[in-house]
XYZ file of N, CA and C in Angstrom:
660
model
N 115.844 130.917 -40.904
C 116.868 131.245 -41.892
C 116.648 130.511 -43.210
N 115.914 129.287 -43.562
C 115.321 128.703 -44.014
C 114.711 129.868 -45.464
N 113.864 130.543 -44.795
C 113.076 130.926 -46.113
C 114.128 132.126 -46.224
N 115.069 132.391 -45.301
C 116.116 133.764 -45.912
C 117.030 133.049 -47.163
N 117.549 132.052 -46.900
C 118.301 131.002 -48.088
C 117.279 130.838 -49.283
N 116.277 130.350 -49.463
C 115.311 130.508 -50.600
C 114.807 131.731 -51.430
N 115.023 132.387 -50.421
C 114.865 133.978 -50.987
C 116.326 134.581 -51.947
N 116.837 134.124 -50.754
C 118.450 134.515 -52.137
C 118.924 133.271 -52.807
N 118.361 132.203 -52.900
C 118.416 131.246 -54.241
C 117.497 131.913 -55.023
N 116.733 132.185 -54.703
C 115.437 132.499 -55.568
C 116.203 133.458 -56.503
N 116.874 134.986 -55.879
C 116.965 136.059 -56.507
C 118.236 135.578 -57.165
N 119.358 134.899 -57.165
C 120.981 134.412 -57.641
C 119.907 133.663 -59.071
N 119.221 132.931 -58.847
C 119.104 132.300 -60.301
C 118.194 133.490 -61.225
N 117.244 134.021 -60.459
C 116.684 135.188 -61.386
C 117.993 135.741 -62.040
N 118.963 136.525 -61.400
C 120.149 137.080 -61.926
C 120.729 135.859 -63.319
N 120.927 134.645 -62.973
C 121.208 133.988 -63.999
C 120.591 133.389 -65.209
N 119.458 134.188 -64.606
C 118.598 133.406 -65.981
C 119.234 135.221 -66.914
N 119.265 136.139 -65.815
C 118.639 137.419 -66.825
C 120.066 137.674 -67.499
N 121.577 137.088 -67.171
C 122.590 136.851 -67.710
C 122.917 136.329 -68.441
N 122.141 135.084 -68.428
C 122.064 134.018 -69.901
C 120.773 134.629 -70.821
N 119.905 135.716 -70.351
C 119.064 135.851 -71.754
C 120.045 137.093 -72.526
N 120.656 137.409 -71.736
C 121.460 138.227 -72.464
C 122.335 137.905 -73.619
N 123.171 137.251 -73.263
C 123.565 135.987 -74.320
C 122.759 135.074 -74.901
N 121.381 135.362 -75.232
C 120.653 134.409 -75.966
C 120.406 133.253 -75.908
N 120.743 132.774 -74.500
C 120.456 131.336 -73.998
C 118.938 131.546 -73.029
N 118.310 130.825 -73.467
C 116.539 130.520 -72.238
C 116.615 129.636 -71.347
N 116.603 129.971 -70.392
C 116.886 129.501 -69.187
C 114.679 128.414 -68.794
N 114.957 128.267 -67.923
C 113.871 127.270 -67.664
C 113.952 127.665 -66.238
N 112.685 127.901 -65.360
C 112.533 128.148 -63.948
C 110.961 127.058 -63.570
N 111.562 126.242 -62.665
C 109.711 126.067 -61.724
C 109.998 125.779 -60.022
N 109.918 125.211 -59.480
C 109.352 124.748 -58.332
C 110.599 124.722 -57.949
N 111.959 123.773 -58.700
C 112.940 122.923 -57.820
C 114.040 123.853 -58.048
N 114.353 124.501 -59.768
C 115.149 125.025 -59.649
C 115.413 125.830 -61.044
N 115.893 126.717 -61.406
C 116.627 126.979 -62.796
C 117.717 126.856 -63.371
N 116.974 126.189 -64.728
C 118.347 125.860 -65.405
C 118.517 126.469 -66.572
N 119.887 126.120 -67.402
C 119.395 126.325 -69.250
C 119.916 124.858 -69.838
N 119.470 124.766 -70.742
C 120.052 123.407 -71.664
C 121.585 123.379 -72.077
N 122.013 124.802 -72.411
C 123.184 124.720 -72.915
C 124.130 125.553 -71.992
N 125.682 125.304 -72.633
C 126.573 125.728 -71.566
C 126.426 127.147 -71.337
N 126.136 127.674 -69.858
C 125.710 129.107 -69.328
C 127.163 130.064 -69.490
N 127.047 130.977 -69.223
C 128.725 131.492 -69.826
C 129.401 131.345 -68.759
N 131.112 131.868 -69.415
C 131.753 131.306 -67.987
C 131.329 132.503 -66.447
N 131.837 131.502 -65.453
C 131.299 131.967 -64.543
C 130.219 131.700 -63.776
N 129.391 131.359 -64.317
C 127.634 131.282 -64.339
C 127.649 129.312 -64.224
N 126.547 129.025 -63.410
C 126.429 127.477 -63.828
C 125.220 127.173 -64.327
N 124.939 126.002 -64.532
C 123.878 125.731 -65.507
C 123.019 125.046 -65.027
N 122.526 125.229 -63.472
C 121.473 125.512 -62.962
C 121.485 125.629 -61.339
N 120.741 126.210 -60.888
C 120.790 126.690 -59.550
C 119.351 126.034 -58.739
N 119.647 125.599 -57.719
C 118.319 124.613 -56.670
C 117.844 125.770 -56.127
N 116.073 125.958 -56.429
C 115.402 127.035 -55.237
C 114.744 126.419 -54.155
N 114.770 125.389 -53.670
C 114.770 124.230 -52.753
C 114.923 123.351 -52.438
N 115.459 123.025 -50.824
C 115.702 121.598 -50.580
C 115.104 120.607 -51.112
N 116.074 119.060 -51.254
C 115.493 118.226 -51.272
C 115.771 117.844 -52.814
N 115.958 118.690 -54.009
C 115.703 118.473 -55.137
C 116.672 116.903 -55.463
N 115.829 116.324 -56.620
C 116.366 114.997 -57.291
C 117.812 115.283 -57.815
N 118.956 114.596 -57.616
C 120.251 114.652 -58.078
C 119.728 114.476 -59.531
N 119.439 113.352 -59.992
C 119.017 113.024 -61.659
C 118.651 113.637 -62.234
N 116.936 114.151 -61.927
C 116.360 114.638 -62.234
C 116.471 116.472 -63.214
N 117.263 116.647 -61.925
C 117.772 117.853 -62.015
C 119.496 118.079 -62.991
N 120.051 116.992 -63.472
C 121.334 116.601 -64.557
C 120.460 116.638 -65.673
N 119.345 116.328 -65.812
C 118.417 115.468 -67.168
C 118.579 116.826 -67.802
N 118.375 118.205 -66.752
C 117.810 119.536 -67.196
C 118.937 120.215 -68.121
N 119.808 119.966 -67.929
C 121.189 120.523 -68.443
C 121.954 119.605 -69.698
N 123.137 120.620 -69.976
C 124.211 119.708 -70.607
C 125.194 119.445 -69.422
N 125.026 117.884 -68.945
C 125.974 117.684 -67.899
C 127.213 117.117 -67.859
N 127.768 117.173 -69.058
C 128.971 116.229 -68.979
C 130.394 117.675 -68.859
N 131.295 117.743 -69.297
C 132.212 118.122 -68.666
C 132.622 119.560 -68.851
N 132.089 120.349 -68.069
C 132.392 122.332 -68.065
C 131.162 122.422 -67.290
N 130.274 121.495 -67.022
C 129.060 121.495 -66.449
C 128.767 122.324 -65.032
N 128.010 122.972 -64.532
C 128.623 123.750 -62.854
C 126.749 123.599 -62.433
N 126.368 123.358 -61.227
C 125.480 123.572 -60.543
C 125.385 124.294 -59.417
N 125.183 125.004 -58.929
C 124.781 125.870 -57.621
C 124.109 125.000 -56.475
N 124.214 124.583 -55.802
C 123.608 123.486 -54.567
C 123.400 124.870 -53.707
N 122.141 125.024 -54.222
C 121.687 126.198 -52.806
C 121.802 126.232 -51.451
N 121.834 124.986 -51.202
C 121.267 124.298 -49.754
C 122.354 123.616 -49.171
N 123.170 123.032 -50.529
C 124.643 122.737 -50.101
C 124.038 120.739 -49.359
N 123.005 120.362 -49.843
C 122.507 118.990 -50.053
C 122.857 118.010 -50.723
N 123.228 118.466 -52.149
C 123.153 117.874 -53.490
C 124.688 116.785 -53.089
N 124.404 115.681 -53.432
C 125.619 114.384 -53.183
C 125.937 114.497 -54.736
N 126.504 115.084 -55.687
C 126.858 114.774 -57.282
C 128.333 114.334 -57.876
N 128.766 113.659 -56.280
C 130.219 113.024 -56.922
C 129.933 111.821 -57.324
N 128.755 111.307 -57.687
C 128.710 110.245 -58.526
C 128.143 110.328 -59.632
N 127.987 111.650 -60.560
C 127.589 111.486 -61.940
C 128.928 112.282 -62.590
N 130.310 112.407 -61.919
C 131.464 113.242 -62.251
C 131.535 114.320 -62.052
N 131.196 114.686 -60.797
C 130.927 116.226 -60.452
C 131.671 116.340 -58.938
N 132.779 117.414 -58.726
C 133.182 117.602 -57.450
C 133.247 118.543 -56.857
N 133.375 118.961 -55.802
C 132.965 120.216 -55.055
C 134.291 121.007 -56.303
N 133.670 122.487 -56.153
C 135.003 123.381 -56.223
C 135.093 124.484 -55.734
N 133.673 125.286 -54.966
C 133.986 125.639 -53.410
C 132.687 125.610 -52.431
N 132.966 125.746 -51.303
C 131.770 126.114 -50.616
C 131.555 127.725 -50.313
N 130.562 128.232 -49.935
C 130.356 129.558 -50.019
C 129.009 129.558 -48.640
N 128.801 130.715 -48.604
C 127.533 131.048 -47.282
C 127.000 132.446 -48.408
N 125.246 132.372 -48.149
C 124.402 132.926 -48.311
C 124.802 134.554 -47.443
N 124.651 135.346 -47.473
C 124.445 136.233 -46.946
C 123.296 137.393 -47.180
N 122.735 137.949 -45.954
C 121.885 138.640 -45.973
C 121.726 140.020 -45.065
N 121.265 141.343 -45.630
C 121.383 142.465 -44.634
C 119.827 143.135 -44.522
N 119.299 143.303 -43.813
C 117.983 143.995 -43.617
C 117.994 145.568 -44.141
N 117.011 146.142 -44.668
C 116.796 147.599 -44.745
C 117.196 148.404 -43.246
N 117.760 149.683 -43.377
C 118.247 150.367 -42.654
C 118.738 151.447 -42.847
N 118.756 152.765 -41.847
C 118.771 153.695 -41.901
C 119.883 154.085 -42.886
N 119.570 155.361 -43.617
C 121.027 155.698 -44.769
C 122.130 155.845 -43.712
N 123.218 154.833 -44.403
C 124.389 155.259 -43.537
C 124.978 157.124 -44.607
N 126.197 156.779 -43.809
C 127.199 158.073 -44.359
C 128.139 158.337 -45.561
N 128.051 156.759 -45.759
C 128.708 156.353 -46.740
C 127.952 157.248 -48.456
N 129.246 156.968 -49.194
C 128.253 157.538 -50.462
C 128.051 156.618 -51.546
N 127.226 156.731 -52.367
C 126.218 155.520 -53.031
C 127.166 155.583 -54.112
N 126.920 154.322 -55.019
C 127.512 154.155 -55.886
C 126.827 154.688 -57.283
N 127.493 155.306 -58.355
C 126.975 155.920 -59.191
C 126.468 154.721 -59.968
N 125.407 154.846 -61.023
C 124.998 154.006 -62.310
C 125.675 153.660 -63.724
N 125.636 152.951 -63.670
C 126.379 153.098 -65.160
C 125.010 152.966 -66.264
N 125.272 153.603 -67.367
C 124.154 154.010 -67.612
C 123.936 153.449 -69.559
N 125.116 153.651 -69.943
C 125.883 153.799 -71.331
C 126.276 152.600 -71.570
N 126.408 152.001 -73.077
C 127.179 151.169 -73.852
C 129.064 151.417 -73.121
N 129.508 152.443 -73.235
C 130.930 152.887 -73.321
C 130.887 152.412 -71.769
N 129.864 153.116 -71.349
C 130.168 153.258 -69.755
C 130.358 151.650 -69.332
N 129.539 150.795 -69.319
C 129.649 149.259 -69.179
C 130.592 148.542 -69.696
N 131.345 148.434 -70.871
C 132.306 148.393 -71.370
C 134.229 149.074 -70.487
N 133.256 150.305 -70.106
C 134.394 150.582 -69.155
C 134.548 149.809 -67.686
N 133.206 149.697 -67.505
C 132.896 148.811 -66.024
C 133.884 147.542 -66.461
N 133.464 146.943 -67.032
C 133.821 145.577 -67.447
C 134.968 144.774 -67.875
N 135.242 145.741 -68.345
C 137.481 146.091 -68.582
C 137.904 145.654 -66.798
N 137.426 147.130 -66.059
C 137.751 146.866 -64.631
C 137.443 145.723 -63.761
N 135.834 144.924 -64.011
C 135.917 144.444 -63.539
C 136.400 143.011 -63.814
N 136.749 142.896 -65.522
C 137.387 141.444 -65.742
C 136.623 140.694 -66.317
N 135.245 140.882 -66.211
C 134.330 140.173 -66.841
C 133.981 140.518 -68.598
N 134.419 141.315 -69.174
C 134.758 141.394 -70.330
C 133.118 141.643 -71.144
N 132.999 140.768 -72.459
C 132.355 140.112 -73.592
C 131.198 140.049 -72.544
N 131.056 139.256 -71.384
C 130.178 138.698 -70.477
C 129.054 140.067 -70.169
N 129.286 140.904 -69.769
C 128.311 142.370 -69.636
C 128.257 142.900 -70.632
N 126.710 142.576 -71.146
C 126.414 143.082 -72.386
C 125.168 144.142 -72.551
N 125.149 145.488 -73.209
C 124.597 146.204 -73.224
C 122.699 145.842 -73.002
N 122.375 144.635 -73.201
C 120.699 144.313 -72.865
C 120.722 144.223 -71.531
N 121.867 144.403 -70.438
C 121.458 144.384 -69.408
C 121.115 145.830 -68.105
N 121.406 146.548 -69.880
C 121.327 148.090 -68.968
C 119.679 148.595 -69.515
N 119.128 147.589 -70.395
C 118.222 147.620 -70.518
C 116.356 146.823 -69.362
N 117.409 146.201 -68.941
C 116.648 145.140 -67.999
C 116.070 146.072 -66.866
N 114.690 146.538 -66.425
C 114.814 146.918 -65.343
C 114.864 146.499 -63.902
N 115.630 145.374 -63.871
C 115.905 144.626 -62.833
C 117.124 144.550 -62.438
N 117.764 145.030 -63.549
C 119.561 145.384 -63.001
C 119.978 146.799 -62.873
N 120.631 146.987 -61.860
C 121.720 147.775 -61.830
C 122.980 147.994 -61.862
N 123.815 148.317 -62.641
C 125.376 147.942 -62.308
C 125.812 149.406 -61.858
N 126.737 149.320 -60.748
C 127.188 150.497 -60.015
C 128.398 150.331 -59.765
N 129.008 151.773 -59.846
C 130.319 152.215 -60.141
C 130.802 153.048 -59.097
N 131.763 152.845 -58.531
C 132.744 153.937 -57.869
C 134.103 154.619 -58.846
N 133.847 155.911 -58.965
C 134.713 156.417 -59.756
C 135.558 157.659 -58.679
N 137.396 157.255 -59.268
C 138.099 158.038 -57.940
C 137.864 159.926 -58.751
N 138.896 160.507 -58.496
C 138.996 162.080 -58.711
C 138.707 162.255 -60.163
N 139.498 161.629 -61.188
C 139.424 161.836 -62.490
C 138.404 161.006 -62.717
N 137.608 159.947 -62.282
C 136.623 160.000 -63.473
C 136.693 158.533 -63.673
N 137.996 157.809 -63.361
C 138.500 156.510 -63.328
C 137.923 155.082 -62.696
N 136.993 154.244 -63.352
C 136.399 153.097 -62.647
C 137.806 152.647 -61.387
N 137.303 152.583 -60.403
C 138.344 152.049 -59.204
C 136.939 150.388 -58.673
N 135.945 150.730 -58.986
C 135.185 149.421 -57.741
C 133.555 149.867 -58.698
N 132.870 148.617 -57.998
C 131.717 148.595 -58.512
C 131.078 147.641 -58.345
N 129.579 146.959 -58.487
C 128.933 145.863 -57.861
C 127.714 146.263 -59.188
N 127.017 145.122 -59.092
C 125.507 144.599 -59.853
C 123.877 144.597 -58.440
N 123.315 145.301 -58.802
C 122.361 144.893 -57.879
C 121.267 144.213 -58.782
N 120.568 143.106 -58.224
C 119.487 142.731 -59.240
C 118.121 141.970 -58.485
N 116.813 142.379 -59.013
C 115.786 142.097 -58.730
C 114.749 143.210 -57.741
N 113.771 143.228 -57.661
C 113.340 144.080 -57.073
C 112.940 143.980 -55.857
N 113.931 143.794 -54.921
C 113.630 143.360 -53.330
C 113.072 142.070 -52.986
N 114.117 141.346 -51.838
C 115.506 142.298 -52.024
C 116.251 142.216 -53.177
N 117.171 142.872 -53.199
C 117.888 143.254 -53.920
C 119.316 141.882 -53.582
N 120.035 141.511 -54.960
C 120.755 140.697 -54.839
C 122.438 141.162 -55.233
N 123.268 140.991 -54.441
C 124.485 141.939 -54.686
C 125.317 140.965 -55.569
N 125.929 141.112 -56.345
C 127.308 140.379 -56.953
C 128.071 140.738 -57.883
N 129.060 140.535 -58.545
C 130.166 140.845 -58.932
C 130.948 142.058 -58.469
N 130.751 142.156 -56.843
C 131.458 143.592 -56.358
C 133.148 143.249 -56.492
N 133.373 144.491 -56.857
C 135.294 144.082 -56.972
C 135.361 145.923 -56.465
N 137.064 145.950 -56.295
C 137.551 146.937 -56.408
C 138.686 147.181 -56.337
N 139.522 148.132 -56.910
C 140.798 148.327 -56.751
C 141.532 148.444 -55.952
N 141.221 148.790 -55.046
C 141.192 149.242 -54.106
C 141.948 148.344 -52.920
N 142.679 148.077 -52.185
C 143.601 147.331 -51.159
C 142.222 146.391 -50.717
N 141.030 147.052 -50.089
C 139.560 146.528 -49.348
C 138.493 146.723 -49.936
N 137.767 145.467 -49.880
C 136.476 145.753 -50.654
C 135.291 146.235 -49.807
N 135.569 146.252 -48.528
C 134.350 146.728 -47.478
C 134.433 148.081 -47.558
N 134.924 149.134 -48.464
C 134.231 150.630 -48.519
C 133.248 150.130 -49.698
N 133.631 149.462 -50.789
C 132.598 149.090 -51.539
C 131.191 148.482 -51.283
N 131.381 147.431 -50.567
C 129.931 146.597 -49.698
C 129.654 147.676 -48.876
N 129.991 148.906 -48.378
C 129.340 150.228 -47.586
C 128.605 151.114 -48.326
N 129.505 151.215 -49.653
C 128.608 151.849 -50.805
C 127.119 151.247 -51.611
N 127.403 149.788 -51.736
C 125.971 149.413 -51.967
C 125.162 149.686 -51.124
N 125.601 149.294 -49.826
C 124.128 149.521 -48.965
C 123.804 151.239 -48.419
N 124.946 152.156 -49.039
C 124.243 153.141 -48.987
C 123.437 153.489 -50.366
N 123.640 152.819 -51.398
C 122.913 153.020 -52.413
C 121.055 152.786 -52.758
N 120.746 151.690 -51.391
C 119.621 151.208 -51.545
C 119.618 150.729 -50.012
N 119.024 151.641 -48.706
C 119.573 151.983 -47.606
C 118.487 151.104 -47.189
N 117.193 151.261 -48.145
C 116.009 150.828 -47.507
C 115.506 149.709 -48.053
N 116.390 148.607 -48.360
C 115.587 147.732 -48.880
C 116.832 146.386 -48.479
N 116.337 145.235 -48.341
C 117.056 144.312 -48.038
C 117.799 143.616 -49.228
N 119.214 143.199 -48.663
C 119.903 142.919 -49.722
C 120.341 141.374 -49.220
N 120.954 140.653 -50.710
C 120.887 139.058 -50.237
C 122.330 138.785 -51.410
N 122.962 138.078 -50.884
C 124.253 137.626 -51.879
C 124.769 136.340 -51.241
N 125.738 136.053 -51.985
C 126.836 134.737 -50.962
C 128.398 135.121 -51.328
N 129.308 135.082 -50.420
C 130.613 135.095 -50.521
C 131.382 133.606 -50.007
N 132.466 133.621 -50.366
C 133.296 132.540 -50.045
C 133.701 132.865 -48.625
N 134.079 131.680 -47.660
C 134.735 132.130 -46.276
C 135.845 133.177 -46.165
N 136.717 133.301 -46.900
C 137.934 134.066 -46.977
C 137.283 135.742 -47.713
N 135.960 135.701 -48.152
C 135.932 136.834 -48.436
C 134.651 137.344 -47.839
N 134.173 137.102 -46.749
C 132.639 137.034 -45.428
C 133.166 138.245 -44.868
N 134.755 138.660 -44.653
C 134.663 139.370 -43.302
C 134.024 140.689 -43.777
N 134.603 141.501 -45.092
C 133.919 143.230 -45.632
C 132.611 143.033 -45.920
N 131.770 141.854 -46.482
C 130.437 142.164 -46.077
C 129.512 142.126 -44.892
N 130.545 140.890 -43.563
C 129.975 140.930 -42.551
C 130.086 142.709 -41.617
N 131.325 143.248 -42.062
C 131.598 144.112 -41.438
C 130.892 145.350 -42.148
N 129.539 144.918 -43.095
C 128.538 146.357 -43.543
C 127.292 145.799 -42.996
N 127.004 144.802 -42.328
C 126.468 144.609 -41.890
C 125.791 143.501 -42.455
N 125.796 142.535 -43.201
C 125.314 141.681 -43.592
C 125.841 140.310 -42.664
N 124.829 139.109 -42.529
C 124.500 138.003 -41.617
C 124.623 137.021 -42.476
N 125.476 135.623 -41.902
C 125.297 134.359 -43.212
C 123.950 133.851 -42.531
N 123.221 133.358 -43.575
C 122.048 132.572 -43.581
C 122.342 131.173 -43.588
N 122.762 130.654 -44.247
C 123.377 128.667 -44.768
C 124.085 129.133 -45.587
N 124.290 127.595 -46.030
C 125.924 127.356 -46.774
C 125.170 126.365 -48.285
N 125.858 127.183 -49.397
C 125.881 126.521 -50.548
C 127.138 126.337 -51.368
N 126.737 125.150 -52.293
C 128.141 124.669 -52.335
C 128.196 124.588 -54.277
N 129.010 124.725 -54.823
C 129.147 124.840 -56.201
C 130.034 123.396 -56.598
N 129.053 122.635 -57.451
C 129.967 121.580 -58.111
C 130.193 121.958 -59.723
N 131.131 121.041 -60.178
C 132.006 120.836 -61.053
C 132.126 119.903 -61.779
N 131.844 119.530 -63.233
C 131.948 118.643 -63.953
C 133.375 118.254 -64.616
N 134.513 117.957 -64.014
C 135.801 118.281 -64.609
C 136.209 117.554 -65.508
């Protein structure tokens, strides 16, 4: 499970680097982990571990670490309540293998300036989804639209296998018709994300497996 956790650190910081080039911030990737120098937008932290073991210090030097500061502890290792940093949640890796098309139906593309803009209203994230990312061919953002036409749910897929799921939301009472719709969208290829404990059960129940546990600190 080991190299399944590295694989979706690997693909979560690709996603964040390709979120912060969007916003015009350069992110930095090698061996231990990716970061950017300056504050990543909200949401996003300002650097993510692609393997155990990495230097607590070492890895602060890379950033602006003093206070809005957020790191991703892939591995859920990192001790950083002694440079002013405290947990603010834990989360589990999750992962689903390629598999036969279910029945479910795929989620449409969003394709358009307007169209992303409309995504983005719905999904809350605003200013943050910005039209260079419909340019990226490493992202997808996908939409469930009800009778009229109306964003109700939708998710980001990113990288080219596997594929990395996140910002799925939906209007919807349950988000597990949505986590059914991604993986009928890309039936054949393995997908990798992390959810919080309270929100494991609609992706465990499309079939996705936790791998390990990573933990997000906080510079408060």
């Amino acid at each position: 499970m080991l190299e399944d956790v590295r694989t979706a650190a690997r693909n979560n910081a690709e996603w964040c680097d390709i979120v912060c080039g969007s916003q015009g911030l350069t992110g930095r990737t090698d061996a231990d982990a990716w970061s950017v120098p300056h504050r990543s937008p909200q949401w996003y932290p300002d650097a993510v571990t692609v393997r155990p073991g990495v230097d607590a210090e070492a890895l602060l030097a890379r950033i602006d670490a003093g206070p809005g500061a957020s790191v991703k502890d892939s591995f859920a290792d990192l001790d950083l309540s002694g440079y002013g940093f405290r947990v603010l949640f834990d989360a589990q890796w999750i992962h689903r293998p390629p598999s036969a098309p279910p029945v479910d139906t795929p989620l449409a593309p969003v394709t358009t300036p307007d169209e992303l803009a409309a995504w983005a209203a719905e999904h809350g994230g605003g200013e943050l989804f910005r039209p260079a990312l419909l340019a990226d061919p490493r992202v997808r953002v996908l939409a469930r639209r009800d009778d009229r036409g109306v964003i109700i749910g939708g998710a980001v897929l990113s990288g080219d296998g596997p594929y990395g799921v996140s910002n799925l939301f939906t209007r919807t009472d349950s988000s597990r018709d949505i986590w059914r719709a991604v993986c009928a969208t890309v039936p054949n290829a393995p997908l990798v994300g992390y959810e919080t404990t309270a929100d494991l059960t609609p992706a465990l129940s499309a079939g996705f497996t936790t791998t390990g546990p990573l933990r997000i600190w906080l510079h408060a």
